């Protein structure tokens, strides 16, 4: 039987960080981005209201929506987010919060997430090396890497104190400049006590100013594969990226045309919701731009049933647009393995 859909919900546009490579662009290039359908920006002018979000959630059933990844922008800097998370849990959804980690420095916020039994919290940190991380993940407040690490430690400490089941992990954006740091970063976050460490190759449009400096290409395939191998050989005792996802990453780094994805989960089991409420089959810009305007959908005023019930989901979802822009979705769709893994005991950690 087909399960409820997985939603990647970019709940809010604004963010307290200014990562130079962010999918949402930088504040400086906002004007240029707003004209393209599906383009994201950190300006929250058109973001849906809390009222609209809660109405939509009230229509969800586990049969039509099983799991929601709540991301952004930065979801944990909006006051409405806790109500959204509580409402999602009340509807029986599994909820994974994707955050830059800075807000987790607040004890009360960590307590609230644990009280809600959030299923997992994924925190972004690109390196064990503060200087590298803070160069690309810019923080005007000056906290940066140190604040994120403190946020991770605060959440882990509270989770362990109350033996809560929330999984805690780190996501690292991999570029040609931190490729060689993968194992050291994995070891660093394992020592912090996280449950999972996921590497995600940077996705940049070929006309992005940082494309040449950061993107991984076919010439980086071998080094990427060697780092993944070394990461597994390091026996860090934490969950690493799923092999099928790594295989897809390697495919995007292979020379020649990319394969057609037969019966892709995008539009069938996975959907992407933008901060303005637009609903797409997946977050790939190529896919969004090829969506005919007659197929544009929004969750504003719609019911989850009308958008994601089995009858409404795609059947012929072969896709010719596979690229680095969508490859991270393979890991999201393998999240069962993370949610069901046994946590290491205190003794195993010593
Ligand atoms: C857009 S952020 C939103 C959640 C939160 N603000 C954060 O940084 O974790 C979601 C994830 O996408 C990653 N990301 C942002 N821009 C990216 C890009 N161009 N390529 C690959 N990953 C990117 C972030 O590092 C983060 O792990
Ligand atoms: S913290 Fe997340 S949303 Fe904010 S700029 Fe960085 S990647 Fe983008």
Coordinates of C-alpha atoms and ligand atoms in Angstrom, one line a residue:
X1 CA 0.0 0.0 0.0
X2 CA 1.3 3.5 -0.9
X3 CA 2.3 5.5 2.2
X4 CA 1.5 9.1 3.1
X5 CA 3.7 11.6 1.2
X6 CA 6.9 13.2 2.4
X7 CA 6.9 17.0 2.4
X8 CA 10.0 19.2 2.3
X9 CA 8.4 22.4 3.6
X10 CA 10.5 25.5 3.4
X11 CA 8.4 27.2 6.0
X12 CA 9.9 30.7 6.1
X13 CA 12.2 32.8 3.9
X14 CA 14.1 34.9 6.4
X15 CA 17.3 33.7 8.0
X16 CA 19.7 34.8 10.7
X17 CA 22.7 33.6 8.7
X18 CA 24.0 34.7 5.2
X19 CA 25.5 31.6 3.6
X20 CA 27.1 32.6 0.4
X21 CA 25.9 29.5 -1.5
X22 CA 22.4 29.4 -0.1
X23 CA 19.5 28.1 -2.3
X24 CA 17.7 31.2 -1.1
X25 CA 20.4 33.5 -2.6
X26 CA 21.8 36.4 -0.6
X27 CA 19.9 39.5 0.5
X28 CA 21.9 41.4 -2.1
X29 CA 20.6 39.4 -5.1
X30 CA 17.0 39.3 -4.0
X31 CA 15.6 41.7 -6.6
X32 CA 17.0 39.6 -9.5
X33 CA 15.5 36.3 -8.0
X34 CA 12.0 37.4 -7.3
X35 CA 11.0 37.5 -11.0
X36 CA 11.6 33.8 -11.7
X37 CA 8.9 31.3 -10.8
X38 CA 10.0 29.1 -7.9
X39 CA 13.0 31.2 -7.1
X40 CA 13.6 31.5 -3.4
X41 CA 14.7 34.6 -1.6
X42 CA 15.2 35.6 2.1
X43 CA 12.6 38.4 1.8
X44 CA 9.5 37.0 3.7
X45 CA 7.0 39.5 2.2
X46 CA 4.9 36.7 0.6
X47 CA 5.4 34.0 3.2
X48 CA 2.1 32.3 4.3
X49 CA 0.5 33.4 7.5
X50 CA 0.4 31.2 10.6
X51 CA -3.3 31.0 10.1
X52 CA -2.9 29.5 6.6
X53 CA -0.3 27.1 7.8
X54 CA -2.4 25.8 10.7
X55 CA -5.5 25.5 8.5
X56 CA -3.6 23.4 6.0
X57 CA -2.1 21.2 8.7
X58 CA -5.6 20.7 10.3
X59 CA -6.6 18.9 7.0
X60 CA -3.7 16.4 7.2
X61 CA -4.0 12.7 7.9
X62 CA -1.1 10.2 8.3
X63 CA -2.5 8.4 5.2
X64 CA -2.0 11.5 3.0
X65 CA 1.1 13.1 4.8
X66 CA 3.4 10.8 6.6
X67 CA 6.6 12.9 7.2
X68 CA 7.5 16.6 7.1
X69 CA 10.9 18.1 6.9
X70 CA 10.5 21.6 8.2
X71 CA 13.2 23.9 6.8
X72 CA 13.5 27.4 5.4
X73 CA 15.2 29.9 5.5
X74 CA 15.6 29.4 9.2
X75 CA 12.5 27.8 10.7
X76 CA 13.5 28.4 14.3
X77 CA 13.7 32.2 14.2
X78 CA 9.9 32.5 13.5
X79 CA 7.6 32.7 16.5
X80 CA 4.9 30.7 14.6
X81 CA 7.2 27.7 14.0
X82 CA 6.5 26.0 17.4
X83 CA 2.8 26.1 16.8
X84 CA 3.3 24.6 13.3
X85 CA 5.5 21.8 14.8
X86 CA 3.0 21.1 17.5
X87 CA 0.1 21.0 15.0
X88 CA 2.0 18.6 12.7
X89 CA 2.8 16.2 15.6
X90 CA -0.9 16.4 16.7
X91 CA -1.9 15.3 13.3
X92 CA 0.3 12.2 13.6
X93 CA 3.1 13.3 11.2
X94 CA 6.7 12.5 11.7
X95 CA 8.6 15.8 11.9
X96 CA 12.3 16.5 11.2
X97 CA 13.5 20.1 11.8
X98 CA 16.3 21.4 9.6
X99 CA 18.1 24.3 11.3
X100 CA 21.3 26.2 11.2
X101 CA 21.7 25.4 14.9
X102 CA 22.2 28.9 16.3
X103 CA 18.7 29.0 17.9
X104 CA 19.5 25.8 19.7
X105 CA 21.7 27.7 22.1
X106 CA 18.5 28.6 23.9
X107 CA 17.7 25.9 26.5
X108 CA 13.9 26.7 26.4
X109 CA 13.8 26.1 22.7
X110 CA 15.6 22.8 23.0
X111 CA 13.2 21.8 25.8
X112 CA 10.2 22.7 23.6
X113 CA 11.4 20.6 20.7
X114 CA 12.0 17.6 23.0
X115 CA 8.6 18.1 24.7
X116 CA 7.0 17.9 21.3
X117 CA 8.8 14.6 20.6
X118 CA 10.2 16.0 17.3
X119 CA 11.5 12.9 15.5
X120 CA 14.8 14.4 14.4
X121 CA 16.8 17.7 14.3
X122 CA 19.2 18.1 11.4
X123 CA 21.8 20.8 12.0
X124 CA 24.0 22.4 9.3
X125 CA 27.8 22.5 9.9
X126 CA 30.2 22.4 7.0
X127 CA 33.4 21.6 8.8
X128 CA 35.3 20.9 12.0
X129 CA 37.3 23.9 11.0
X130 CA 35.6 27.1 12.3
X131 CA 37.4 29.3 9.8
X132 CA 36.2 27.3 6.8
X133 CA 32.6 27.1 8.1
X134 CA 32.3 30.8 8.9
X135 CA 33.8 31.9 5.6
X136 CA 30.9 30.3 3.7
X137 CA 28.2 30.3 6.4
X138 CA 28.4 34.0 7.3
X139 CA 27.0 35.2 10.6
X140 CA 26.9 39.0 11.2
X141 CA 26.3 38.4 14.9
X142 CA 29.7 36.8 15.1
X143 CA 28.6 33.6 16.8
X144 CA 29.0 31.3 13.7
X145 CA 30.6 27.9 14.2
X146 CA 31.0 28.4 17.9
X147 CA 27.3 29.2 18.4
X148 CA 26.3 26.2 16.2
X149 CA 28.5 23.8 18.1
X150 CA 27.1 25.2 21.4
X151 CA 23.6 24.7 20.0
X152 CA 24.3 21.1 19.1
X153 CA 25.8 20.4 22.5
X154 CA 22.8 22.0 24.3
X155 CA 20.3 19.9 22.4
X156 CA 22.3 16.7 22.9
X157 CA 22.8 17.3 26.6
X158 CA 19.1 17.9 27.2
X159 CA 18.0 15.0 25.0
X160 CA 20.4 12.7 26.9
X161 CA 19.3 14.0 30.3
X162 CA 15.7 13.1 29.7
X163 CA 16.5 10.0 27.5
X164 CA 14.3 11.5 24.7
X165 CA 14.1 9.6 21.4
X166 CA 14.7 12.6 19.2
X167 CA 17.6 11.9 16.7
X168 CA 20.2 14.6 16.3
X169 CA 22.4 14.9 13.2
X170 CA 24.6 17.1 11.2
X171 CA 24.4 17.9 7.5
X172 CA 27.5 19.2 5.7
X173 CA 27.5 20.9 2.4
X174 CA 30.5 19.5 0.4
X175 CA 32.4 21.7 -2.0
X176 CA 35.7 21.2 -3.7
X177 CA 37.2 23.2 -0.9
X178 CA 36.2 21.0 2.1
X179 CA 36.1 17.7 0.3
X180 CA 39.3 16.6 2.1
X181 CA 37.8 17.5 5.5
X182 CA 34.9 15.0 5.3
X183 CA 36.4 12.4 7.7
X184 CA 37.7 14.9 10.2
X185 CA 34.3 16.6 10.3
X186 CA 32.6 13.3 10.7
X187 CA 34.9 12.4 13.6
X188 CA 34.3 15.8 15.2
X189 CA 30.5 15.6 15.1
X190 CA 30.6 12.0 16.2
X191 CA 32.6 13.1 19.3
X192 CA 29.9 15.7 20.0
X193 CA 27.5 12.8 20.3
X194 CA 25.3 13.2 17.2
X195 CA 23.4 10.2 15.7
X196 CA 24.0 10.9 12.0
X197 CA 26.3 12.7 9.7
X198 CA 25.1 13.4 6.1
X199 CA 27.2 15.0 3.4
X200 CA 25.4 16.9 0.6
X201 CA 27.2 18.1 -2.5
X202 CA 26.7 21.7 -3.2
X203 CA 24.2 22.5 -5.9
X204 CA 24.7 25.8 -7.7
X205 CA 23.4 27.0 -11.1
X206 CA 26.2 27.2 -13.7
X207 CA 25.9 31.0 -13.8
X208 CA 26.2 31.3 -10.0
X209 CA 29.3 33.5 -9.1
X210 CA 30.7 30.6 -6.9
X211 CA 30.1 27.8 -9.3
X212 CA 33.7 27.6 -10.5
X213 CA 35.1 27.9 -7.0
X214 CA 32.9 25.5 -5.1
X215 CA 31.0 23.0 -7.4
X216 CA 32.0 19.4 -7.6
X217 CA 32.6 18.1 -11.1
X218 CA 33.6 14.8 -12.7
X219 CA 37.3 15.4 -11.7
X220 CA 36.2 15.3 -8.0
X221 CA 34.5 11.9 -8.2
X222 CA 37.4 9.8 -7.1
X223 CA 38.3 12.0 -4.2
X224 CA 34.6 12.1 -3.1
X225 CA 34.4 8.3 -3.3
X226 CA 37.7 7.9 -1.3
X227 CA 36.4 10.2 1.4
X228 CA 33.2 8.3 1.7
X229 CA 35.2 5.0 1.9
X230 CA 37.5 6.5 4.6
X231 CA 34.4 7.8 6.5
X232 CA 33.1 4.3 6.7
X233 CA 36.5 2.8 7.6
X234 CA 36.7 5.3 10.5
X235 CA 33.9 3.3 12.3
X236 CA 32.6 6.4 14.0
X237 CA 29.5 4.6 15.4
X238 CA 27.1 7.0 13.8
X239 CA 24.7 6.7 10.8
X240 CA 26.2 7.9 7.5
X241 CA 24.5 8.8 4.3
X242 CA 22.6 5.9 2.7
X243 CA 24.5 3.9 0.0
X244 CA 21.8 4.5 -2.6
X245 CA 22.1 8.2 -2.1
X246 CA 25.9 8.1 -2.4
X247 CA 25.5 6.1 -5.6
X248 CA 23.3 8.9 -7.0
X249 CA 25.8 11.6 -6.0
X250 CA 28.5 9.6 -7.8
X251 CA 26.3 9.4 -10.8
X252 CA 26.0 13.2 -10.9
X253 CA 29.8 13.4 -10.8
X254 CA 30.2 11.0 -13.8
X255 CA 31.0 12.3 -17.2
X256 CA 28.3 12.1 -19.9
X257 CA 24.6 12.5 -19.8
X258 CA 22.6 11.9 -16.6
X259 CA 20.1 9.0 -16.6
X260 CA 16.4 9.2 -16.8
X261 CA 14.9 8.5 -13.4
X262 CA 12.2 5.9 -13.8
X263 CA 9.2 6.4 -11.6
X264 CA 10.8 9.2 -9.5
X265 CA 9.5 9.8 -6.0
X266 CA 9.2 13.5 -6.9
X267 CA 5.5 14.2 -7.5
X268 CA 4.5 10.7 -6.3
X269 CA 5.9 10.4 -2.7
X270 CA 7.8 13.6 -2.2
X271 CA 6.6 17.2 -2.6
X272 CA 8.2 20.6 -2.0
X273 CA 6.4 23.6 -0.4
X274 CA 7.8 27.1 -0.8
X275 CA 7.4 29.7 1.9
X276 CA 4.7 31.4 -0.2
X277 CA 2.7 28.2 -0.1
X278 CA 3.5 27.0 -3.7
X279 CA 3.6 23.3 -4.0
X280 CA 6.0 21.6 -6.5
X281 CA 6.9 18.0 -7.3
X282 CA 10.4 18.5 -6.0
X283 CA 12.7 21.5 -5.3
X284 CA 14.7 21.2 -8.5
X285 CA 14.7 24.5 -10.3
X286 CA 14.8 22.7 -13.7
X287 CA 11.7 20.8 -12.7
X288 CA 9.9 23.9 -11.3
X289 CA 10.6 25.9 -14.4
X290 CA 9.3 23.1 -16.7
X291 CA 6.1 22.9 -14.8
X292 CA 3.2 24.2 -17.0
X293 CA 1.4 27.1 -15.3
X294 CA -1.8 25.1 -15.6
X295 CA -0.2 22.7 -13.0
X296 CA 0.7 25.4 -10.5
X297 CA -0.6 24.5 -7.0
X298 CA -0.7 26.2 -3.6
X299 CA -1.5 24.9 -0.1
X300 CA -3.2 28.3 0.7
X301 CA -6.8 27.4 1.4
X302 CA -6.3 23.9 0.0
X303 CA -6.7 20.7 1.9
X304 CA -3.8 18.2 2.2
X305 CA -6.3 15.6 0.9
X306 CA -6.8 17.6 -2.3
X307 CA -3.1 17.9 -2.9
X308 CA -1.6 14.6 -1.6
X309 CA -4.2 11.9 -1.4
X310 CA -3.3 8.7 -3.3
X311 CA -5.6 9.7 -6.1
X312 CA -4.0 13.1 -6.6
X313 CA -0.4 11.9 -6.7
X314 CA 1.5 11.4 -9.9
X315 CA 1.6 8.0 -11.5
X316 CA 3.9 8.4 -14.5
X317 CA 6.8 10.2 -12.8
X318 CA 9.7 9.3 -15.0
X319 CA 12.1 12.3 -14.9
X320 CA 14.7 13.5 -17.4
X321 CA 15.9 16.4 -15.2
X322 CA 18.0 14.5 -12.6
X323 CA 20.9 16.7 -11.5
X324 CA 22.9 17.8 -8.5
X325 CA 20.0 20.1 -7.7
X326 CA 17.7 17.2 -6.7
X327 CA 20.2 14.5 -5.6
X328 CA 19.9 15.4 -1.9
X329 CA 16.3 14.3 -2.1
X330 CA 17.5 10.6 -2.2
X331 CA 18.8 10.9 1.3
X332 CA 15.6 12.5 2.5
X333 CA 13.7 9.6 1.1
X334 CA 16.0 7.2 3.0
X335 CA 15.3 8.8 6.4
X336 CA 13.6 5.6 7.8
X337 CA 17.1 4.2 8.4
X338 CA 17.9 7.2 10.7
X339 CA 14.7 7.3 12.6
X340 CA 14.7 3.6 13.4
X341 CA 18.4 3.2 14.3
X342 CA 19.2 2.4 17.9
X343 CA 20.9 5.2 19.7
X344 CA 24.3 4.6 21.1
X345 CA 24.3 4.0 24.9
X346 CA 26.3 6.2 27.2
X347 CA 28.7 3.3 27.7
X348 CA 29.3 2.9 24.0
X349 CA 30.1 6.6 23.7
X350 CA 32.8 6.4 26.4
Ligands
LIG1 C1 18.2 26.0 2.9 S1 18.7 25.3 4.4 C2 17.4 25.6 5.5 C3 17.5 25.1 6.9 C4 18.5 25.9 7.8 N1 18.5 27.3 7.6 C5 19.9 25.3 7.6 O1 20.8 26.0 7.1 O2 20.1 24.1 7.9 C6 18.6 23.5 4.2 C7 19.9 22.8 3.9 O3 20.3 23.2 2.6 C8 21.7 23.4 2.6 N2 22.0 24.2 1.4 C9 21.8 25.5 1.2 N3 22.2 26.0 0.0 C10 22.7 24.9 -0.6 C11 23.3 24.6 -1.9 N4 23.5 25.6 -2.8 N5 23.7 23.4 -2.2 C12 23.6 22.4 -1.3 N6 23.0 22.5 -0.1 C13 22.6 23.8 0.3 C14 22.0 24.0 3.9 O4 23.3 23.9 4.3 C15 21.1 23.2 4.8 O5 21.7 22.0 5.2
LIG2 S1 21.4 29.1 7.4 FE1 20.2 27.9 5.9 S2 18.7 29.2 5.1 FE2 20.1 30.5 6.2 S3 21.5 31.3 4.6 FE3 22.4 29.4 5.5 S4 21.7 27.7 4.3 FE4 20.4 29.4 3.8

